[in-house]
CSV table of C-alpha atoms in Angstrom, one decimal:
chain,number,residue,atom,x,y,z
A,1395,GLN,CA,25.4,12.3,-7.8
A,1396,LYS,CA,22.7,10.5,-9.8
A,1397,GLU,CA,19.6,10.6,-7.8
A,1398,VAL,CA,16.3,8.8,-8.1
A,1399,GLU,CA,13.7,10.4,-5.7
A,1400,GLN,CA,10.5,8.9,-4.4
A,1401,ASN,CA,8.1,10.0,-1.7
A,1402,SER,CA,8.5,7.4,1.1
A,1403,GLY,CA,4.8,7.5,2.0
A,1404,PRO,CA,2.9,5.6,3.2
A,1405,LEU,CA,0.4,6.3,0.5
A,1406,SER,CA,-2.9,5.0,1.6
A,1407,VAL,CA,-5.7,4.4,-0.9
A,1408,PRO,CA,-9.1,2.6,-0.5
A,1409,GLU,CA,-9.7,-0.7,-2.3
A,1410,GLY,CA,-10.8,-0.2,-5.9
A,1411,ALA,CA,-9.2,3.3,-6.2
A,1412,ILE,CA,-6.3,4.3,-8.4
A,1413,ALA,CA,-2.9,4.5,-6.7
A,1414,SER,CA,-0.5,7.0,-8.2
A,1415,LEU,CA,3.2,6.5,-7.5
A,1416,ASN,CA,5.7,9.1,-8.6
A,1417,CYS,CA,9.5,9.2,-9.2
A,1418,THR,CA,11.9,11.9,-10.4
A,1419,TYR,CA,15.5,11.4,-11.5
A,1420,SER,CA,18.4,13.8,-11.8
A,1421,ASP,CA,20.5,12.1,-14.5
A,1422,ARG,CA,19.4,13.3,-18.0
A,1423,GLY,CA,21.4,10.4,-19.4
A,1424,SER,CA,18.9,7.9,-18.0
A,1425,GLN,CA,17.2,6.1,-20.8
A,1426,SER,CA,15.2,3.2,-19.3
A,1427,PHE,CA,13.1,3.0,-16.2
A,1428,PHE,CA,11.9,0.2,-14.1
A,1429,TRP,CA,9.2,-0.3,-11.4
A,1430,TYR,CA,9.8,-3.1,-8.9
A,1431,ARG,CA,7.4,-4.2,-6.2
A,1432,GLN,CA,8.8,-5.4,-2.8
A,1433,TYR,CA,6.7,-7.1,-0.2
A,1434,SER,CA,7.9,-6.9,3.4
A,1435,GLY,CA,10.7,-9.3,4.0
A,1436,LYS,CA,10.8,-10.3,0.3
A,1437,SER,CA,13.0,-9.5,-2.7
A,1438,PRO,CA,12.1,-6.9,-5.3
A,1439,GLU,CA,10.3,-8.2,-8.4
A,1440,LEU,CA,9.9,-6.4,-11.7
A,1441,ILE,CA,6.4,-5.0,-12.5
A,1442,MET,CA,7.1,-2.9,-15.6
A,1443,PHE,CA,9.7,-1.1,-17.5
A,1444,ILE,CA,9.4,1.9,-19.8
A,1445,TYR,CA,11.8,3.3,-22.4
A,1446,SER,CA,9.8,5.8,-24.4
A,1447,ASN,CA,8.0,9.0,-23.5
A,1448,GLY,CA,4.3,8.5,-22.9
A,1449,ASP,CA,2.2,5.7,-21.4
A,1450,LYS,CA,2.7,2.0,-21.3
A,1451,GLU,CA,-0.1,-0.2,-20.0
A,1452,ASP,CA,0.0,-3.8,-18.6
A,1453,GLY,CA,-3.1,-5.0,-17.1
A,1454,ARG,CA,-4.0,-2.9,-14.1
A,1455,PHE,CA,-0.6,-1.1,-14.3
A,1456,THR,CA,0.3,1.9,-16.3
A,1457,ALA,CA,3.8,3.4,-16.4
A,1458,GLN,CA,4.2,7.0,-17.6
A,1459,LEU,CA,7.4,8.7,-18.6
A,1460,ASN,CA,8.2,12.3,-19.3
A,1461,LYS,CA,11.9,12.7,-20.1
A,1462,ALA,CA,11.6,16.5,-20.4
A,1463,SER,CA,10.4,16.8,-16.9
A,1464,GLN,CA,12.5,13.8,-15.7
A,1465,TYR,CA,9.5,12.2,-14.2
A,1466,VAL,CA,8.2,8.6,-14.1
A,1467,SER,CA,5.0,7.4,-12.6
A,1468,LEU,CA,3.1,4.2,-12.0
A,1469,LEU,CA,-0.6,4.0,-11.8
A,1470,ILE,CA,-2.4,1.0,-10.3
A,1471,ARG,CA,-6.1,0.8,-11.2
A,1472,ASP,CA,-8.6,-1.0,-9.1
A,1473,SER,CA,-6.2,-1.3,-6.2
A,1474,GLN,CA,-6.4,-4.4,-4.1
A,1475,PRO,CA,-5.1,-5.1,-0.6
A,1476,SER,CA,-2.6,-7.5,-2.2
A,1477,ASP,CA,-1.0,-4.5,-3.9
A,1478,SER,CA,0.1,-3.2,-0.5
A,1479,ALA,CA,3.9,-3.2,-0.8
A,1480,THR,CA,6.9,-0.9,-1.3
A,1481,TYR,CA,7.3,0.2,-4.9
A,1482,LEU,CA,10.8,0.9,-6.1
A,1483,CYS,CA,11.6,3.1,-9.1
A,1484,ALA,CA,14.9,2.5,-10.9
A,1485,ALA,CA,16.8,4.3,-13.7
A,1486,ARG,CA,19.5,3.1,-16.0
A,1487,ALA,CA,21.8,5.4,-18.0
A,1488,PHE,CA,23.5,4.3,-21.2
A,1489,ASP,CA,26.9,5.1,-19.8
A,1490,SER,CA,26.3,3.1,-16.6
A,1491,GLY,CA,26.2,-0.2,-18.4
A,1492,TYR,CA,23.6,-2.5,-16.9
A,1493,ALA,CA,23.6,-0.9,-13.4
A,1494,LEU,CA,20.3,0.3,-12.0
A,1495,ASN,CA,20.0,3.3,-9.7
A,1496,PHE,CA,17.2,2.7,-7.3
A,1497,GLY,CA,15.0,5.1,-5.4
A,1498,LYS,CA,14.3,4.4,-1.7
A,1499,GLY,CA,10.7,3.3,-2.5
A,1500,THR,CA,7.2,4.4,-1.8
A,1501,SER,CA,5.1,2.3,0.7
A,1502,LEU,CA,1.6,1.7,-0.6
A,1503,LEU,CA,-1.2,0.6,1.7
A,1504,VAL,CA,-4.5,-0.4,0.1
A,1505,THR,CA,-7.3,-0.5,2.7
A,1506,PRO,CA,-10.3,-2.8,2.4
B,1145,ASP,CA,13.7,-23.2,-13.5
B,1146,ALA,CA,15.3,-22.3,-10.2
B,1147,GLY,CA,15.7,-18.6,-9.5
B,1148,VAL,CA,18.7,-16.9,-8.0
B,1149,ILE,CA,19.8,-18.8,-5.0
B,1150,GLN,CA,21.5,-17.2,-2.0
B,1151,SER,CA,23.0,-18.6,1.1
B,1152,PRO,CA,22.8,-18.3,4.0
B,1153,ARG,CA,19.3,-16.7,4.3
B,1154,HIS,CA,20.2,-15.3,7.8
B,1155,GLU,CA,23.6,-14.7,9.3
B,1156,VAL,CA,24.3,-13.4,12.8
B,1157,THR,CA,27.9,-12.8,13.6
B,1158,GLU,CA,30.1,-10.8,16.0
B,1159,MET,CA,32.0,-7.7,15.1
B,1160,GLY,CA,35.4,-8.5,13.7
B,1161,GLN,CA,34.4,-11.9,12.2
B,1162,GLU,CA,34.6,-12.8,8.5
B,1163,VAL,CA,31.4,-13.2,6.7
B,1164,THR,CA,30.9,-14.9,3.3
B,1165,LEU,CA,27.7,-14.6,1.3
B,1166,ARG,CA,27.0,-16.8,-1.6
B,1167,CYS,CA,25.0,-16.6,-4.8
B,1168,LYS,CA,24.1,-18.8,-7.6
B,1169,PRO,CA,22.7,-16.9,-10.6
B,1170,ILE,CA,20.0,-18.1,-13.0
B,1171,SER,CA,21.6,-20.5,-15.5
B,1172,GLY,CA,22.6,-18.8,-18.7
B,1173,HIS,CA,22.5,-15.3,-17.3
B,1174,ASP,CA,25.7,-13.3,-18.0
B,1175,TYR,CA,25.3,-10.4,-15.5
B,1176,LEU,CA,25.4,-10.7,-11.7
B,1177,PHE,CA,24.8,-7.9,-9.3
B,1178,TRP,CA,25.3,-7.5,-5.5
B,1179,TYR,CA,23.1,-5.1,-3.7
B,1180,ARG,CA,22.7,-4.0,-0.1
B,1181,GLN,CA,19.5,-2.7,1.4
B,1182,THR,CA,19.0,-0.7,4.5
B,1183,MET,CA,16.1,1.5,5.7
B,1184,MET,CA,18.4,4.6,5.7
B,1185,ARG,CA,20.1,4.1,2.3
B,1186,GLY,CA,17.6,2.0,0.4
B,1187,LEU,CA,18.9,-0.5,-2.3
B,1188,GLU,CA,22.5,0.2,-3.2
B,1189,LEU,CA,24.5,-1.4,-5.9
B,1190,LEU,CA,27.8,-2.7,-4.6
B,1191,ILE,CA,29.4,-4.4,-7.6
B,1192,TYR,CA,28.4,-6.2,-10.8
B,1193,PHE,CA,30.0,-8.7,-13.1
B,1194,ASN,CA,29.7,-9.5,-16.7
B,1195,ASN,CA,30.8,-13.0,-17.9
B,1196,ASN,CA,32.5,-13.4,-14.5
B,1197,VAL,CA,34.5,-10.2,-14.8
B,1198,PRO,CA,33.9,-7.3,-12.4
B,1199,ILE,CA,32.7,-4.3,-14.3
B,1200,ASP,CA,31.9,-1.7,-11.7
B,1201,ASP,CA,32.9,-2.0,-8.0
B,1202,SER,CA,32.5,1.7,-7.2
B,1203,GLY,CA,29.7,0.9,-4.8
B,1204,MET,CA,31.8,-1.3,-2.6
B,1205,PRO,CA,32.0,0.7,0.7
B,1206,GLU,CA,35.6,0.0,1.6
B,1207,ASP,CA,38.4,-2.5,1.5
B,1208,ARG,CA,36.7,-4.7,4.0
B,1209,PHE,CA,34.4,-5.8,1.2
B,1210,SER,CA,35.4,-8.0,-1.6
B,1211,ALA,CA,33.6,-10.0,-4.3
B,1212,LYS,CA,34.5,-12.8,-6.6
B,1213,MET,CA,32.9,-14.8,-9.4
B,1214,PRO,CA,35.1,-17.8,-10.1
B,1215,ASN,CA,32.7,-19.2,-12.6
B,1216,ALA,CA,29.4,-18.5,-14.3
B,1217,SER,CA,27.4,-20.2,-11.6
B,1218,PHE,CA,28.8,-18.9,-8.4
B,1219,SER,CA,29.7,-15.7,-6.7
B,1220,THR,CA,30.8,-14.7,-3.2
B,1221,LEU,CA,30.7,-11.4,-1.3
B,1222,LYS,CA,33.1,-11.3,1.6
B,1223,ILE,CA,33.3,-8.9,4.5
B,1224,GLN,CA,36.4,-9.0,6.6
B,1225,PRO,CA,36.4,-7.8,9.4
B,1226,SER,CA,32.6,-7.2,9.8
B,1227,GLU,CA,31.2,-4.2,11.7
B,1228,PRO,CA,27.8,-3.5,13.1
B,1229,ARG,CA,27.1,-0.9,10.4
B,1230,ASP,CA,27.3,-3.7,7.8
B,1231,SER,CA,24.0,-5.1,9.1
B,1232,ALA,CA,21.7,-5.1,6.2
B,1233,VAL,CA,19.9,-7.3,3.7
B,1234,TYR,CA,22.3,-8.3,0.9
B,1235,PHE,CA,20.7,-9.2,-2.4
B,1236,CYS,CA,22.2,-10.9,-5.4
B,1237,ALA,CA,20.5,-10.4,-8.8
B,1238,SER,CA,21.2,-11.8,-12.3
B,1239,SER,CA,20.2,-10.8,-15.8
B,1240,LEU,CA,20.6,-11.8,-19.4
B,1241,ALA,CA,21.9,-8.9,-21.6
B,1242,GLY,CA,20.2,-8.4,-24.8
B,1243,GLY,CA,16.8,-9.6,-23.7
B,1244,SER,CA,13.7,-7.5,-24.3
B,1245,THR,CA,13.8,-6.1,-20.8
B,1246,ASP,CA,17.2,-6.8,-19.4
B,1247,THR,CA,15.2,-7.7,-16.3
B,1248,GLN,CA,17.2,-8.2,-13.1
B,1249,TYR,CA,16.0,-11.2,-11.1
B,1250,PHE,CA,16.6,-10.9,-7.4
B,1251,GLY,CA,17.5,-13.7,-5.0
B,1252,PRO,CA,15.7,-14.0,-1.7
B,1253,GLY,CA,18.5,-12.1,0.1
B,1254,THR,CA,20.7,-12.7,3.1
B,1255,ARG,CA,19.8,-10.8,6.2
B,1256,LEU,CA,23.1,-10.0,8.0
B,1257,THR,CA,23.3,-9.0,11.6
B,1258,VAL,CA,26.6,-8.0,13.0
B,1259,LEU,CA,26.6,-7.7,16.8
């Protein structure tokens, strides 16, 4: 079973702080990783993707990948109440075609 | 550009009835995915198509579920007969292979309630 694991939360951080969201995966064949944000009652929307080990920054968001540890994270700097949502981590393996394997998501609450 | 379109947005039906969910992918996209989301199981891939051909249906829970893609702009997911445990939000997503991100764009979802 190819698993993508996330802490369900809720993760509560004060406004302006850094939120750190973590994800582990079991399939060593996973090659690309995606972070989606899902507001309550809405559909998932892509925030970032990462393919290579290391950090990738996009505005207030930084994705980190460590393939040796099978670990992916998403950092959100200067968190805002509007960042309150569920964050889904997804992995894709080369042999799975274009199918994504999603974790169950971490609920983030940014308090004013 | 219109995004992925799904209909209906909400469906309430009784156990044993047939349910048909519809999806129109983004024009030009060659991959179409059907997902189901529940609190217990999260977001699960049911089936996906490439150029209208089913590629992987291993996520389809049982024979009561079937999906078709008769052309590049339309797909259906059918449940017959429906059961209360089928209650979930069903998402359709599409993507364009070979793009820089292979991003999957999700539709608004269909919330299905089976009584």
